[in-house]
PDB file of C-alpha atoms and ligand atoms in Angstrom:
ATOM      1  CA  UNK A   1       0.000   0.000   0.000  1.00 71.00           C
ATOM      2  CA  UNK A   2       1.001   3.304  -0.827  1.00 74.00           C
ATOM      3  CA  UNK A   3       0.119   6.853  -0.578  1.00 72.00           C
ATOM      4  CA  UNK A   4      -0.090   9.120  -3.199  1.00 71.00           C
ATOM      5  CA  UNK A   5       1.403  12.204  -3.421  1.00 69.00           C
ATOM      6  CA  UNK A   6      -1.135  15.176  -3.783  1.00 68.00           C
ATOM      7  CA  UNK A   7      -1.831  15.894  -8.095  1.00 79.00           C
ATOM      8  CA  UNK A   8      -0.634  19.766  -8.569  1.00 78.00           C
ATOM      9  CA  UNK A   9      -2.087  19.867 -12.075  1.00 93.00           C
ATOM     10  CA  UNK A  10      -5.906  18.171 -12.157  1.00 97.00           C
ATOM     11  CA  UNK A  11      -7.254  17.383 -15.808  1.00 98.00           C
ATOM     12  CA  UNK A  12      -9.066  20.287 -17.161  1.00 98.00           C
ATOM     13  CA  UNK A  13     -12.806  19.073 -17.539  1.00 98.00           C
ATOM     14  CA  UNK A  14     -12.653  17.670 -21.347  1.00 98.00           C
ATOM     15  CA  UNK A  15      -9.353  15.654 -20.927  1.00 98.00           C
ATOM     16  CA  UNK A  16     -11.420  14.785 -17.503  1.00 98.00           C
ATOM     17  CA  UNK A  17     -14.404  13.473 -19.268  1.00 98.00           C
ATOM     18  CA  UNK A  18     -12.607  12.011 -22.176  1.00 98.00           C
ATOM     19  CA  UNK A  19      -9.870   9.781 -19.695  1.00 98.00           C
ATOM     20  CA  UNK A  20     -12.814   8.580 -17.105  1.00 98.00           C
ATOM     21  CA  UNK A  21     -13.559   5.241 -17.515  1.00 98.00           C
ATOM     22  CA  UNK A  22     -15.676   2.660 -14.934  1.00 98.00           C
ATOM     23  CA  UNK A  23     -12.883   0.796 -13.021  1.00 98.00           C
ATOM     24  CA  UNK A  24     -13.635  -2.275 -11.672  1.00 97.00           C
ATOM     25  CA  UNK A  25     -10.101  -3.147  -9.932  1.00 98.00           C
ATOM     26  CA  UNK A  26      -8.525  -0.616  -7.108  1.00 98.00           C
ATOM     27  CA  UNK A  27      -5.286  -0.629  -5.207  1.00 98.00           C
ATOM     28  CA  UNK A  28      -5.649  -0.735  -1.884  1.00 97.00           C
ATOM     29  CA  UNK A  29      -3.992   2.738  -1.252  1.00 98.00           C
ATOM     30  CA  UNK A  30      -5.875   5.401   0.669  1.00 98.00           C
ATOM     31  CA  UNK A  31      -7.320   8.489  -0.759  1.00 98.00           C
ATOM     32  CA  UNK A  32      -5.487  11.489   1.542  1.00 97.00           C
ATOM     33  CA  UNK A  33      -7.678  12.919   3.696  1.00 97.00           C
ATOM     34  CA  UNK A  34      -7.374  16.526   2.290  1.00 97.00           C
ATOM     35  CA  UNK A  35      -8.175  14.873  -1.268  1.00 98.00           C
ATOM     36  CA  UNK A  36     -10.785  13.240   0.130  1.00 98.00           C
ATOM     37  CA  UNK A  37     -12.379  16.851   1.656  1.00 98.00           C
ATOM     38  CA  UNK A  38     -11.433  18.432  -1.885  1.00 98.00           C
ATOM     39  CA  UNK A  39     -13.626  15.782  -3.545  1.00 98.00           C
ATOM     40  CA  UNK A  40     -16.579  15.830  -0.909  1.00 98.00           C
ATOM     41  CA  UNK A  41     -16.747  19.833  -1.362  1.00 98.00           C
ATOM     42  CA  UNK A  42     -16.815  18.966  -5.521  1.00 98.00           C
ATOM     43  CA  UNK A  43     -19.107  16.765  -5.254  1.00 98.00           C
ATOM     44  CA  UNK A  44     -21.543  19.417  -3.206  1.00 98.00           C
ATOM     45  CA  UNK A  45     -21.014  22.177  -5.304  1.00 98.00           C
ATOM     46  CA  UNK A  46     -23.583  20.632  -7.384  1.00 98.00           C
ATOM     47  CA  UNK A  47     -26.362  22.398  -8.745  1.00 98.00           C
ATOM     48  CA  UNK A  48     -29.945  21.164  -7.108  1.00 98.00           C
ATOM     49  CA  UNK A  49     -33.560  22.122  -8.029  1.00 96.00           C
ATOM     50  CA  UNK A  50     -34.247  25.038  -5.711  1.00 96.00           C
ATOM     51  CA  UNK A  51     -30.621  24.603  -3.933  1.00 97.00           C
ATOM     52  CA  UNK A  52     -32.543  22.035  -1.739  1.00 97.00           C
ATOM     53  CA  UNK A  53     -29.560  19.849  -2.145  1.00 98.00           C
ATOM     54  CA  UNK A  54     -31.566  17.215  -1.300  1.00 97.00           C
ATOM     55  CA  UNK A  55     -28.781  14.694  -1.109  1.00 98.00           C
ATOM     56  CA  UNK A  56     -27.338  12.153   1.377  1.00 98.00           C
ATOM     57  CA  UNK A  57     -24.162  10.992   0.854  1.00 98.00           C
ATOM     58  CA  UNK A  58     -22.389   8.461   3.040  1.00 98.00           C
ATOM     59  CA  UNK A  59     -18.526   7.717   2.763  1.00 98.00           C
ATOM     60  CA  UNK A  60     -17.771   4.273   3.271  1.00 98.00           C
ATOM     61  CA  UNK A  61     -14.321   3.520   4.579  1.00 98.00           C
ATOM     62  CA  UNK A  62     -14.617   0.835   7.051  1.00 98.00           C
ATOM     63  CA  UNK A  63     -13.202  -2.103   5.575  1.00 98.00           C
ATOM     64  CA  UNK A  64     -16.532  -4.329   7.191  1.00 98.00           C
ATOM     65  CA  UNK A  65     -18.882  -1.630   6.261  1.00 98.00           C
ATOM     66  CA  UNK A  66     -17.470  -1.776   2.737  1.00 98.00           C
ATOM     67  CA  UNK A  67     -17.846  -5.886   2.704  1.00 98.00           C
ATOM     68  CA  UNK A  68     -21.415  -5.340   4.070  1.00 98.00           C
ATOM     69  CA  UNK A  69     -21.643  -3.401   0.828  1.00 98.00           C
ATOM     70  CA  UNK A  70     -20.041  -5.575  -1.614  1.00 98.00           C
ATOM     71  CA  UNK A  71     -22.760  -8.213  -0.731  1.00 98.00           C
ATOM     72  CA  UNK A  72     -25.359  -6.009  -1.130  1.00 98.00           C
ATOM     73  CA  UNK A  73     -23.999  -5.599  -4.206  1.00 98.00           C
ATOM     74  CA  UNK A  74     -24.390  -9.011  -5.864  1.00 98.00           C
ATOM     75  CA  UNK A  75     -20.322  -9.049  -4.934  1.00 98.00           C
ATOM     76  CA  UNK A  76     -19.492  -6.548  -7.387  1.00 98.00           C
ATOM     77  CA  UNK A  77     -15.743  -6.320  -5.618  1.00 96.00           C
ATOM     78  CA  UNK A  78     -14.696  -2.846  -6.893  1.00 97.00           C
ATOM     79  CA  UNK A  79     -16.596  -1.842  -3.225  1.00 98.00           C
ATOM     80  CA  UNK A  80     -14.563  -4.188  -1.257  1.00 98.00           C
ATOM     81  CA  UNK A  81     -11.247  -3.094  -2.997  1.00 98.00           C
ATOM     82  CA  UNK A  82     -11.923   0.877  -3.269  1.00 98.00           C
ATOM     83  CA  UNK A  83     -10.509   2.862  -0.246  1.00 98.00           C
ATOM     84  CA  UNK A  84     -13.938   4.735  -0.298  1.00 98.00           C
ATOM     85  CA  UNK A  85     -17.392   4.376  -1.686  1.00 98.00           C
ATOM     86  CA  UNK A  86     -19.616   6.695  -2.003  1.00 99.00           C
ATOM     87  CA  UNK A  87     -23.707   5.739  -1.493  1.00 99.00           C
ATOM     88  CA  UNK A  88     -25.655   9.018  -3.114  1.00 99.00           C
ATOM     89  CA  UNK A  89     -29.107   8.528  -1.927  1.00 98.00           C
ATOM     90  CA  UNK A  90     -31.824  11.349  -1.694  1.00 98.00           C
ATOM     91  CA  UNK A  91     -34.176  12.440   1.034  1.00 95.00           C
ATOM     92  CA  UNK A  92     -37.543  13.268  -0.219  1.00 92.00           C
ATOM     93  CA  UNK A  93     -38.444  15.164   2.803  1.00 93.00           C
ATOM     94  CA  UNK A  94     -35.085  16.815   3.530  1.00 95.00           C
ATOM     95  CA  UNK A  95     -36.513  20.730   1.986  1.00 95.00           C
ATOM     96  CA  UNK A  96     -39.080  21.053   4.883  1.00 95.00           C
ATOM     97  CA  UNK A  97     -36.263  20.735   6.963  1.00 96.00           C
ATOM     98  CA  UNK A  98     -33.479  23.072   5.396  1.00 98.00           C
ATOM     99  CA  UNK A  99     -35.872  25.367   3.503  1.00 98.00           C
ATOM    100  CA  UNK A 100     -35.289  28.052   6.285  1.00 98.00           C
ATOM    101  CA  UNK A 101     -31.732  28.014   6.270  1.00 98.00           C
ATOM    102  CA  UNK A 102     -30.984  27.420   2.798  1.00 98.00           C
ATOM    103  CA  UNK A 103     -32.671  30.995   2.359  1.00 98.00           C
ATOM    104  CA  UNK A 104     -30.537  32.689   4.939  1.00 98.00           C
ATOM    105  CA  UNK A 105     -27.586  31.091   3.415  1.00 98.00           C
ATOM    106  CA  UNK A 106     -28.362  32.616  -0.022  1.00 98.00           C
ATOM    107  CA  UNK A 107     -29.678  35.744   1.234  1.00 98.00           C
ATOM    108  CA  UNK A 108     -25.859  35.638   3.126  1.00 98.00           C
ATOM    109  CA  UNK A 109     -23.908  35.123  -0.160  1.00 98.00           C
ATOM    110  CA  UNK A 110     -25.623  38.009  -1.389  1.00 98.00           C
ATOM    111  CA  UNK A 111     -26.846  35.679  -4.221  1.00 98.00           C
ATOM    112  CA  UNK A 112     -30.569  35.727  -3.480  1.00 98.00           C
ATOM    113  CA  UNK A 113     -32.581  39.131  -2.584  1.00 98.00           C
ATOM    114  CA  UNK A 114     -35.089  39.050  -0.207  1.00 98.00           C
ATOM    115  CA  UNK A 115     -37.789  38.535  -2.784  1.00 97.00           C
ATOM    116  CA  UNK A 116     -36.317  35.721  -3.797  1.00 96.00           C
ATOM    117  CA  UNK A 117     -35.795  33.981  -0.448  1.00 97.00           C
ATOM    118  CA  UNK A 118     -39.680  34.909   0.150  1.00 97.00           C
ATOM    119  CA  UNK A 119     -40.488  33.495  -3.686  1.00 96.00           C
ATOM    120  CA  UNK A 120     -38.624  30.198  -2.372  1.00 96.00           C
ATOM    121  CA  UNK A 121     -40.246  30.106   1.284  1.00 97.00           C
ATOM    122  CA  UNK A 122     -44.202  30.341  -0.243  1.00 97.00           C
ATOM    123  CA  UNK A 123     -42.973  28.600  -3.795  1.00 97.00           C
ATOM    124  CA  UNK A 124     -41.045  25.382  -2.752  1.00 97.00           C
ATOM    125  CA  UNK A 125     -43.616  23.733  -0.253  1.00 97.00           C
ATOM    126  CA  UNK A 126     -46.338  23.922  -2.389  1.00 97.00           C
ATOM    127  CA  UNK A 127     -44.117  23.010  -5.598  1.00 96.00           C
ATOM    128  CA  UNK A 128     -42.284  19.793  -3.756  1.00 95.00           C
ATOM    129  CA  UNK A 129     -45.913  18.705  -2.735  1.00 95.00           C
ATOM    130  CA  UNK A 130     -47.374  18.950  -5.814  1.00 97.00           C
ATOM    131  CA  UNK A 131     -45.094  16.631  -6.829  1.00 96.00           C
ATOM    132  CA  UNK A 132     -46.113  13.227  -4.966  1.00 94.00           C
ATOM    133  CA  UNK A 133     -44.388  10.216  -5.716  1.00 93.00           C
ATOM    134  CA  UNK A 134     -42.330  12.171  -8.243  1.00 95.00           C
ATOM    135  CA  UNK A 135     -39.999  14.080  -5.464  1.00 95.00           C
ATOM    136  CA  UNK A 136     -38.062  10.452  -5.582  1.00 97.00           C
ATOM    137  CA  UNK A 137     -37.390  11.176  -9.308  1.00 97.00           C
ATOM    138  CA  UNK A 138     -36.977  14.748  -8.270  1.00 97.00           C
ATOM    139  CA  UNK A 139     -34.318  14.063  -5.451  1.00 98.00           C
ATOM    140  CA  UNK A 140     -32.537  11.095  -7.405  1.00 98.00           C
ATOM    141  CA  UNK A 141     -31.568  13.432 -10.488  1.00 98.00           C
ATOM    142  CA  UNK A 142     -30.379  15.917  -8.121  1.00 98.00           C
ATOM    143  CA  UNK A 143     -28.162  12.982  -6.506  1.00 98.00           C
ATOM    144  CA  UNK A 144     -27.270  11.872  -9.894  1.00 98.00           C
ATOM    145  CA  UNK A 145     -25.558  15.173 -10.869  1.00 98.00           C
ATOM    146  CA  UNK A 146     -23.673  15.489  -7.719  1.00 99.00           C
ATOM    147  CA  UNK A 147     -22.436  11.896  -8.401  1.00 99.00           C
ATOM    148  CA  UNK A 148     -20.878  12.968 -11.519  1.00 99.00           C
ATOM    149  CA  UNK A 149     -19.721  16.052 -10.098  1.00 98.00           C
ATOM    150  CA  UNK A 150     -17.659  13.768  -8.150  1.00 99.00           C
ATOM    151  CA  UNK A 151     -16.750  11.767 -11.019  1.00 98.00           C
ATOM    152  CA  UNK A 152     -15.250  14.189 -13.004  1.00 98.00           C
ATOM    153  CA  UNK A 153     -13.993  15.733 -10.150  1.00 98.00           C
ATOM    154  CA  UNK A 154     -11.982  11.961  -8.428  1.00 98.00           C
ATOM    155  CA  UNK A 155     -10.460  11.573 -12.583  1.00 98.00           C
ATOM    156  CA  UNK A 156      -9.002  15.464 -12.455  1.00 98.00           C
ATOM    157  CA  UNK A 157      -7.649  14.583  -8.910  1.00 98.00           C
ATOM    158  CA  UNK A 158      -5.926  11.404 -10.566  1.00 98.00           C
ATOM    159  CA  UNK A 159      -8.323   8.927  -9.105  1.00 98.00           C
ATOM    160  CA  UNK A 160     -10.716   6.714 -10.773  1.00 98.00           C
ATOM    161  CA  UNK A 161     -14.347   5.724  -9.962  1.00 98.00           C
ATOM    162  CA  UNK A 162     -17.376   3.615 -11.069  1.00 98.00           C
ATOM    163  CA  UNK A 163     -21.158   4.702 -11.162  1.00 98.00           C
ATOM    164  CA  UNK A 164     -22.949   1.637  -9.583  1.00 98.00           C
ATOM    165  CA  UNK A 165     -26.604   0.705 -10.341  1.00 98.00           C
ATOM    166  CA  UNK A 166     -26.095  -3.621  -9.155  1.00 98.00           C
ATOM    167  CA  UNK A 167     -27.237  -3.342  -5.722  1.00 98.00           C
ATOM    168  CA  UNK A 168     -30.825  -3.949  -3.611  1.00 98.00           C
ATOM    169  CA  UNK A 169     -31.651  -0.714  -2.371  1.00 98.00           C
ATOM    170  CA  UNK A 170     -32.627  -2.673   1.059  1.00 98.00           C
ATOM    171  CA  UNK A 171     -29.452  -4.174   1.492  1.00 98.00           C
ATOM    172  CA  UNK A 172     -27.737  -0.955   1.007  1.00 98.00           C
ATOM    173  CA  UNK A 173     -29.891   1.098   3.227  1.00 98.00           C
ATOM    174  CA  UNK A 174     -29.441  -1.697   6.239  1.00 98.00           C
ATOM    175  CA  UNK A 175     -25.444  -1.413   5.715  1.00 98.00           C
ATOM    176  CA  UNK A 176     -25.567   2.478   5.998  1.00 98.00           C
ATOM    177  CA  UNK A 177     -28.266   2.571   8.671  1.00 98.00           C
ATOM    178  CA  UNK A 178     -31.259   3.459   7.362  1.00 98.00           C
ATOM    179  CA  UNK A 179     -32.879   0.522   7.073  1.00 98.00           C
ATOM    180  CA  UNK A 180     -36.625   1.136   6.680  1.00 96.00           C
ATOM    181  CA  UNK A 181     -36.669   4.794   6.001  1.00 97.00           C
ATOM    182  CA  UNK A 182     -39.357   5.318   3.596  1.00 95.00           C
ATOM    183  CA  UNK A 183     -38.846   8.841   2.432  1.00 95.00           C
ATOM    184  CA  UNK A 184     -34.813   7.999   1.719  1.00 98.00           C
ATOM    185  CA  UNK A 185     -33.740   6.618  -1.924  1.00 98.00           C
ATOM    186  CA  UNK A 186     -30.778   5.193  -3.140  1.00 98.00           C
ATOM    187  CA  UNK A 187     -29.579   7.084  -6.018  1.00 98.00           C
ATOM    188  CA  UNK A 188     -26.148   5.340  -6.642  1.00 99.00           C
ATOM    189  CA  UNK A 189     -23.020   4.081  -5.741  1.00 98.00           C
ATOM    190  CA  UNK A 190     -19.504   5.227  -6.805  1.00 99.00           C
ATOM    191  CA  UNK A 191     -16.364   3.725  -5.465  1.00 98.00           C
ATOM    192  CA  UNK A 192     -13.520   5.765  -5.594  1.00 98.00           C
ATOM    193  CA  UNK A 193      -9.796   5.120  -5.040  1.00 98.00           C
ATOM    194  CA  UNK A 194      -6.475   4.385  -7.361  1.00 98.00           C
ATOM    195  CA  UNK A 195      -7.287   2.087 -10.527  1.00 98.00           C
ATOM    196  CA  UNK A 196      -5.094  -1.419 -10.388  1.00 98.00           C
ATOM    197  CA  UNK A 197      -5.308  -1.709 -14.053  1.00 96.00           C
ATOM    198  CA  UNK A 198      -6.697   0.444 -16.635  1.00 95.00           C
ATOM    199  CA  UNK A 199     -10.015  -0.261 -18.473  1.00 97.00           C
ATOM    200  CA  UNK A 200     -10.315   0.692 -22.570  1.00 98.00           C
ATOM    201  CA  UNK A 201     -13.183   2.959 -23.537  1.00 98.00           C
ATOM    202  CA  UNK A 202     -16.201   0.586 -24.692  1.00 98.00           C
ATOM    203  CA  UNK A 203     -17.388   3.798 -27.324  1.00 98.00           C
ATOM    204  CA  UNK A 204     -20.160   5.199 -28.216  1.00 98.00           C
ATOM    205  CA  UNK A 205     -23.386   5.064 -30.778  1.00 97.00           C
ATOM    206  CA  UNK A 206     -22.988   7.460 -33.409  1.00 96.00           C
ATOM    207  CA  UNK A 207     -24.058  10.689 -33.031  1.00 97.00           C
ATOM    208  CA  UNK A 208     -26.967  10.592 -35.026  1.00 95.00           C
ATOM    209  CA  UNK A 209     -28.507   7.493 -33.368  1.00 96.00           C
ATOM    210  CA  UNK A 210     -29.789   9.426 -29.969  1.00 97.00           C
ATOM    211  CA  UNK A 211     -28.813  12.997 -30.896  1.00 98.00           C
ATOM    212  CA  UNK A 212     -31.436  15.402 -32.526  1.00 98.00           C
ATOM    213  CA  UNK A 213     -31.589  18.727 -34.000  1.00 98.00           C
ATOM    214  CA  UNK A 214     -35.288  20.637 -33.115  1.00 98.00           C
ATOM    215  CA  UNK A 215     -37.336  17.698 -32.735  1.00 98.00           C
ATOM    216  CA  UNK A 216     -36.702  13.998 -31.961  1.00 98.00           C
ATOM    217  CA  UNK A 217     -35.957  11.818 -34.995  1.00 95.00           C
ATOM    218  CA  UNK A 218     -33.839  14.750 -37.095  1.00 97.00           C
ATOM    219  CA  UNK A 219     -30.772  13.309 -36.703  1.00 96.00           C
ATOM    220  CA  UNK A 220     -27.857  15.542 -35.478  1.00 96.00           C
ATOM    221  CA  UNK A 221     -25.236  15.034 -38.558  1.00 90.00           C
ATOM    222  CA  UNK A 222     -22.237  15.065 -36.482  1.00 83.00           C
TER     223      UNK A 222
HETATM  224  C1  LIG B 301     -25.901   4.534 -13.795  1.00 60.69           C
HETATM  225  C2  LIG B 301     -24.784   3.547 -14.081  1.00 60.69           C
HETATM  226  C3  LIG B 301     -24.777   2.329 -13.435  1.00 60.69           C
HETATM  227  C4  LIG B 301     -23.727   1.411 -13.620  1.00 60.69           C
HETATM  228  N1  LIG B 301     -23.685   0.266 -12.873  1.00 60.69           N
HETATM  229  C5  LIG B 301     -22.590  -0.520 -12.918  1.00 60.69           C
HETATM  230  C6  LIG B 301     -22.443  -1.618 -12.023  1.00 60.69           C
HETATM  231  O1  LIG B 301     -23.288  -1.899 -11.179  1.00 60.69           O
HETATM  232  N2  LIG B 301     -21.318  -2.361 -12.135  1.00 60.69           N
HETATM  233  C7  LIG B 301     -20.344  -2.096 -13.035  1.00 60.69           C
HETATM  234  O2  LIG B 301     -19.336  -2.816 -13.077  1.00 60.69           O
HETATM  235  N3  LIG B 301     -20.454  -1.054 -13.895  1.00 60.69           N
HETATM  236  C8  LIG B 301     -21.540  -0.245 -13.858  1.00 60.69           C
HETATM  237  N4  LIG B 301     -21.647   0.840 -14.697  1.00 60.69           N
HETATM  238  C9  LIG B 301     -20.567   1.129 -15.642  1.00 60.69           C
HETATM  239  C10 LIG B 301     -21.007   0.985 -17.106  1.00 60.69           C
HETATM  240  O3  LIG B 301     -20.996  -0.357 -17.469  1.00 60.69           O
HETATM  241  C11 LIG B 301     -20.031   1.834 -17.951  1.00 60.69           C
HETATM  242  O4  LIG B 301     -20.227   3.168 -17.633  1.00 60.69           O
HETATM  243  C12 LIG B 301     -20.253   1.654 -19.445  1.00 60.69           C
HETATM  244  O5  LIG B 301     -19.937   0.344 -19.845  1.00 60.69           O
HETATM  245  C13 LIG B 301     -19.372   2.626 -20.247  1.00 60.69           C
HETATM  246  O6  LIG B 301     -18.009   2.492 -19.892  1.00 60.69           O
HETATM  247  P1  LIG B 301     -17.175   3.742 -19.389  1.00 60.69           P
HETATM  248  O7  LIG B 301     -17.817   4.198 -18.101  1.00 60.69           O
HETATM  249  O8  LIG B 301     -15.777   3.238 -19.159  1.00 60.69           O
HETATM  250  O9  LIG B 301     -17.236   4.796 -20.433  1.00 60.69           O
HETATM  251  C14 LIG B 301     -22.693   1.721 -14.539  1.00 60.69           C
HETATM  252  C15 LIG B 301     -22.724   2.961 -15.197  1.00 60.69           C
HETATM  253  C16 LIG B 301     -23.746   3.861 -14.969  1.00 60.69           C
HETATM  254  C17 LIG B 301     -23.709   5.209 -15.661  1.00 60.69           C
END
């Protein structure tokens, strides 16, 4: 095991996004904790609908928790071998509770006016409840972005990572204690940590297969 010595020149984001690819075999070597912070703050610097960031992500480091996960994972082993996986799962109720505060913080940053924080406080409630069943969709999109904010973010860092969609949502949310919770979904699961071996890109339909120009079916031409 090793430890890596801090990157001084990330990836800009195209070479980021072109070099990514899902890894499915990690070195045992620990992500540094200040790399590890870096990554947690670029993952949260996601955009959300409203700013609810109605996220919850759990680090996994502990090497049982991360078995616990690996066979709630149909023994997909990149969990077990990653120094750190992240679980993105979503609260649907989380904006009643940081509604208040998520105002004050952008009314702080100078970012939102005080109409705007009022438009939010009478807007939101009525919006997220009009929603239903839908807030799910609503909070797992919002998960999904910040997962690839991380992404992007763990490749510029020189780390690697692999979105995860193999698991049963029950067995995950016993492992990180939440077993039961109704209004909490699990978005996805991305190990991160240093690749053992490198994985070639799989590519791409063409363009015009799921690309359109104006209305569906007009093929981009690439
Ligand atoms: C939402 C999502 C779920 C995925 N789930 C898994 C998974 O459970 N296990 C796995 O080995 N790879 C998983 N993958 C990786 C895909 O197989 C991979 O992204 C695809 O083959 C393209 O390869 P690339 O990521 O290297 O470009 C998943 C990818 C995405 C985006």
């Amino acid at each position: 095991m090793t430890v890596s010595a801090p990157v001084t020149h990330p990836l800009d984001v195209p070479t980021a996004i072109q070099q990514r690819r899902s890894i499915k075999t990690f070195k045992p070597d620990p992500i540094p904790p200040e790399l590890l912070q870096q990554l947690i703050e670029l993952t949260v610097a996601a955009p959300s609908s409203f700013n609810l960031q109605d996220w919850q992500i759990i680090v996994v480091q502990d090497p049982d928790q991360r078995a616990a996960l690996t066979a709630a994972s149909w023994n997909q082993s990149q969990i077990a071998q990653a120094p750190a996986t992240f679980v993105f799962a979503t609260q649907t109720t989380s904006w009643s509770r940081d509604l208040e505060e998520i105002c004050d913080i952008g009314l702080a940053t100078g970012a939102w006016t005080e109409a705007t924080a009022g438009y939010f406080k009478s807007s939101v409630p009525k919006f997220q409840e009009s929603l239903g069943e839908k807030q799910r969709e609503y909070g797992i999109k919002d998960a999904m972005i910040a997962a690839t904010h991380l992404v992007l973010a763990a490749e510029s860092l020189g780390l690697s990572t692999c979105f995860m969609n193999g698991w049963i949502e029950d067995q995950v949310k016993a492992v990180i204690g939440a077993a039961g919770q109704e209004d909490l979904a699990i978005a996805v699961l991305v190990p991160v940590g240093y690749a053992a071996e490198p994985r070639k890109n799989p590519g791409r339909l063409p363009l015009a297969r799921n690309v359109s120009v104006n209305r569906l079916g007009t093929a981009y031409p690439g």
